[in-house]
Amino acid sequence: MARIIDGKAFAARLRAAIAAEVAVLPFKPGLAVVLVGDDPASQLYVANKARQTVEAGMRSFEHRLPARASQAELLDLVRRLNADPAVHGILVQLPLPPPLAAAEVIAAISPEKDVDGLTVVNAGRLATGLPGLVPCTPLGCLLLLEEVLPEMAGCHAVVIGRSNLVGKPVAQLLLQRDCTVTLAHSRTRDLPGLCRQADILVAAAGRPEMVKGDWVKPGAAVIDVGINRVAGAAGKARLVGDVEFASAAPVAGWITPVPGGVGPMTIACLLRNTLTAAKNQEAARVGEPG
Ligand code: NDP
């Protein structure tokens, strides 16, 4: 039976460590979160981010724009936040309501403040092994894996999903840890057979309970990124991952639950990125000619 990777407890420890570091800084890191429209799930995420930012001793700036906001208004806000020295991190909550174009908005964020790690500069830095800001959920996956598998070199890691937000950066991080990485997607042939070869299996497909127990190599570390809302008993919605926990847990060596696995790590890593960004920007400011 797999040991459970407790992401909730790990994230709480990480947040406490961040708060302790923030408390002794001579400045306050600031995170600006931009929310466009009134999508209830996005509102909940933004509220959680703001609360945890303040709890970590940082400043939280919330900017809400109506769903009818124009691309130009949104770009103008991002540019103002880029220029604001109290703001060290900028996060634009995705998805944006149509017809707003996320790619142009992300490209407008200064790479030094891109705490979501989504700009081409930070993606390129990750791909070429340079230090930069790494997307939060992939960073959370890596920190959890490092805790249970201190030595990953030579492991075969299969990552299901190739999005810029999750799959690709997870694959890059595992490659940096000397794993042999296979990136699977919707056109992959014999996905179950491929997964059975994985010492590390990261599922980020957004397909409820797709990965069954007989896809899992005995003893493998399974990281379930999926967050899917499905109808449960008596029509009540419940959250499930991309892995069928009941059949996978008896086979795996380690497994993250949903909820309580990768999910809580995402905001904790956002705070970590904000702290990193703030320290870098303040150090650069000190080094600037007066
Ligand atoms: P996307 O929809 O952007 O990407 C999904 C990826 O999975 C695509 O690359 C797609 O392949 C692949 N895929 C879809 N169906 C299959 C299939 N049947 N077999 C193999 N591959 C498949 O999703 P995200 O990357 O943004 O998110 C993935 C999951 O992670 C979602 O459930 C999301 O809710 C969750 N998530 C959780 C977070 C957290 O905090 N825990 C944060 C972010 C996301 P193709 O490219 O060929 O279409």
Short mmCIF file of C-alpha atoms and ligand atoms in Angstrom, two decimals, residues 137 160-163 165-167 184-187 191 204-207 210 225-228 242 262-263 266, ligand 1:
data_model
loop_
_atom_site.label_atom_id
_atom_site.label_comp_id
_atom_site.label_asym_id
_atom_site.label_seq_id
_atom_site.Cartn_x
_atom_site.Cartn_y
_atom_site.Cartn_z
CA THR A 137 2.19 23.84 -9.72
CA ILE A 160 0.85 12.90 -18.90
CA GLY A 161 -0.03 16.32 -20.34
CA ARG A 162 2.07 18.81 -22.29
CA SER A 163 0.57 22.19 -21.37
CA LEU A 165 1.30 25.59 -17.41
CA VAL A 166 1.94 22.08 -16.06
CA GLY A 167 3.20 19.25 -18.29
CA ALA A 184 2.73 11.87 -23.04
CA HIS A 185 -0.35 13.56 -24.50
CA SER A 186 -3.67 12.83 -26.16
CA ARG A 187 -2.00 11.30 -29.25
CA LEU A 191 -0.57 5.15 -22.65
CA ALA A 204 -1.84 16.32 -15.58
CA ALA A 205 -4.42 15.58 -18.27
CA GLY A 206 -7.61 16.92 -16.70
CA ARG A 207 -9.34 13.54 -17.23
CA MET A 210 -8.17 8.12 -16.15
CA VAL A 225 -2.12 17.09 -10.58
CA GLY A 226 -5.69 16.72 -11.87
CA ILE A 227 -8.51 18.61 -10.21
CA ASN A 228 -11.83 17.46 -11.64
CA ASP A 242 -6.62 12.16 -12.94
CA VAL A 262 -0.54 18.99 -5.26
CA GLY A 263 -3.34 21.58 -4.88
CA THR A 266 0.44 25.75 -5.79
P1 NDP B 1 -4.68 21.39 -20.34
O1 NDP B 1 -6.07 21.07 -20.72
O2 NDP B 1 -4.04 22.66 -20.76
O3 NDP B 1 -3.72 20.20 -20.85
C1 NDP B 1 -4.09 18.87 -20.73
C2 NDP B 1 -3.03 18.00 -21.34
O4 NDP B 1 -3.42 16.64 -21.16
C3 NDP B 1 -2.85 18.21 -22.84
O5 NDP B 1 -1.47 18.20 -23.16
C4 NDP B 1 -3.57 17.02 -23.45
O6 NDP B 1 -2.99 16.54 -24.64
C5 NDP B 1 -3.40 15.96 -22.39
N1 NDP B 1 -4.48 14.98 -22.43
C6 NDP B 1 -5.81 15.23 -22.45
N2 NDP B 1 -6.49 14.07 -22.52
C7 NDP B 1 -5.58 13.09 -22.57
C8 NDP B 1 -5.67 11.69 -22.68
N3 NDP B 1 -6.85 11.06 -22.74
N4 NDP B 1 -4.53 10.98 -22.71
C9 NDP B 1 -3.33 11.60 -22.64
N5 NDP B 1 -3.18 12.92 -22.54
C10 NDP B 1 -4.29 13.67 -22.50
O7 NDP B 1 -4.65 21.24 -18.74
P2 NDP B 1 -3.61 21.81 -17.65
O8 NDP B 1 -2.25 21.33 -17.96
O9 NDP B 1 -3.83 23.25 -17.43
O10 NDP B 1 -4.15 21.07 -16.35
C11 NDP B 1 -4.14 19.66 -16.26
C12 NDP B 1 -4.90 19.24 -15.00
O11 NDP B 1 -4.24 19.79 -13.87
C13 NDP B 1 -6.34 19.76 -14.91
O12 NDP B 1 -7.13 18.77 -14.24
C14 NDP B 1 -6.25 20.99 -14.05
O13 NDP B 1 -7.44 21.25 -13.35
C15 NDP B 1 -5.16 20.55 -13.10
N6 NDP B 1 -4.43 21.68 -12.51
C16 NDP B 1 -4.22 21.64 -11.17
C17 NDP B 1 -3.53 22.64 -10.55
C18 NDP B 1 -3.30 22.52 -9.10
O14 NDP B 1 -3.09 23.52 -8.44
N7 NDP B 1 -3.26 21.31 -8.54
C19 NDP B 1 -3.04 23.81 -11.27
C20 NDP B 1 -3.20 23.71 -12.72
C21 NDP B 1 -3.90 22.68 -13.29
P3 NDP B 1 -2.96 17.40 -26.03
O15 NDP B 1 -1.88 18.42 -25.83
O16 NDP B 1 -2.62 16.40 -27.06
O17 NDP B 1 -4.33 18.00 -26.17
#
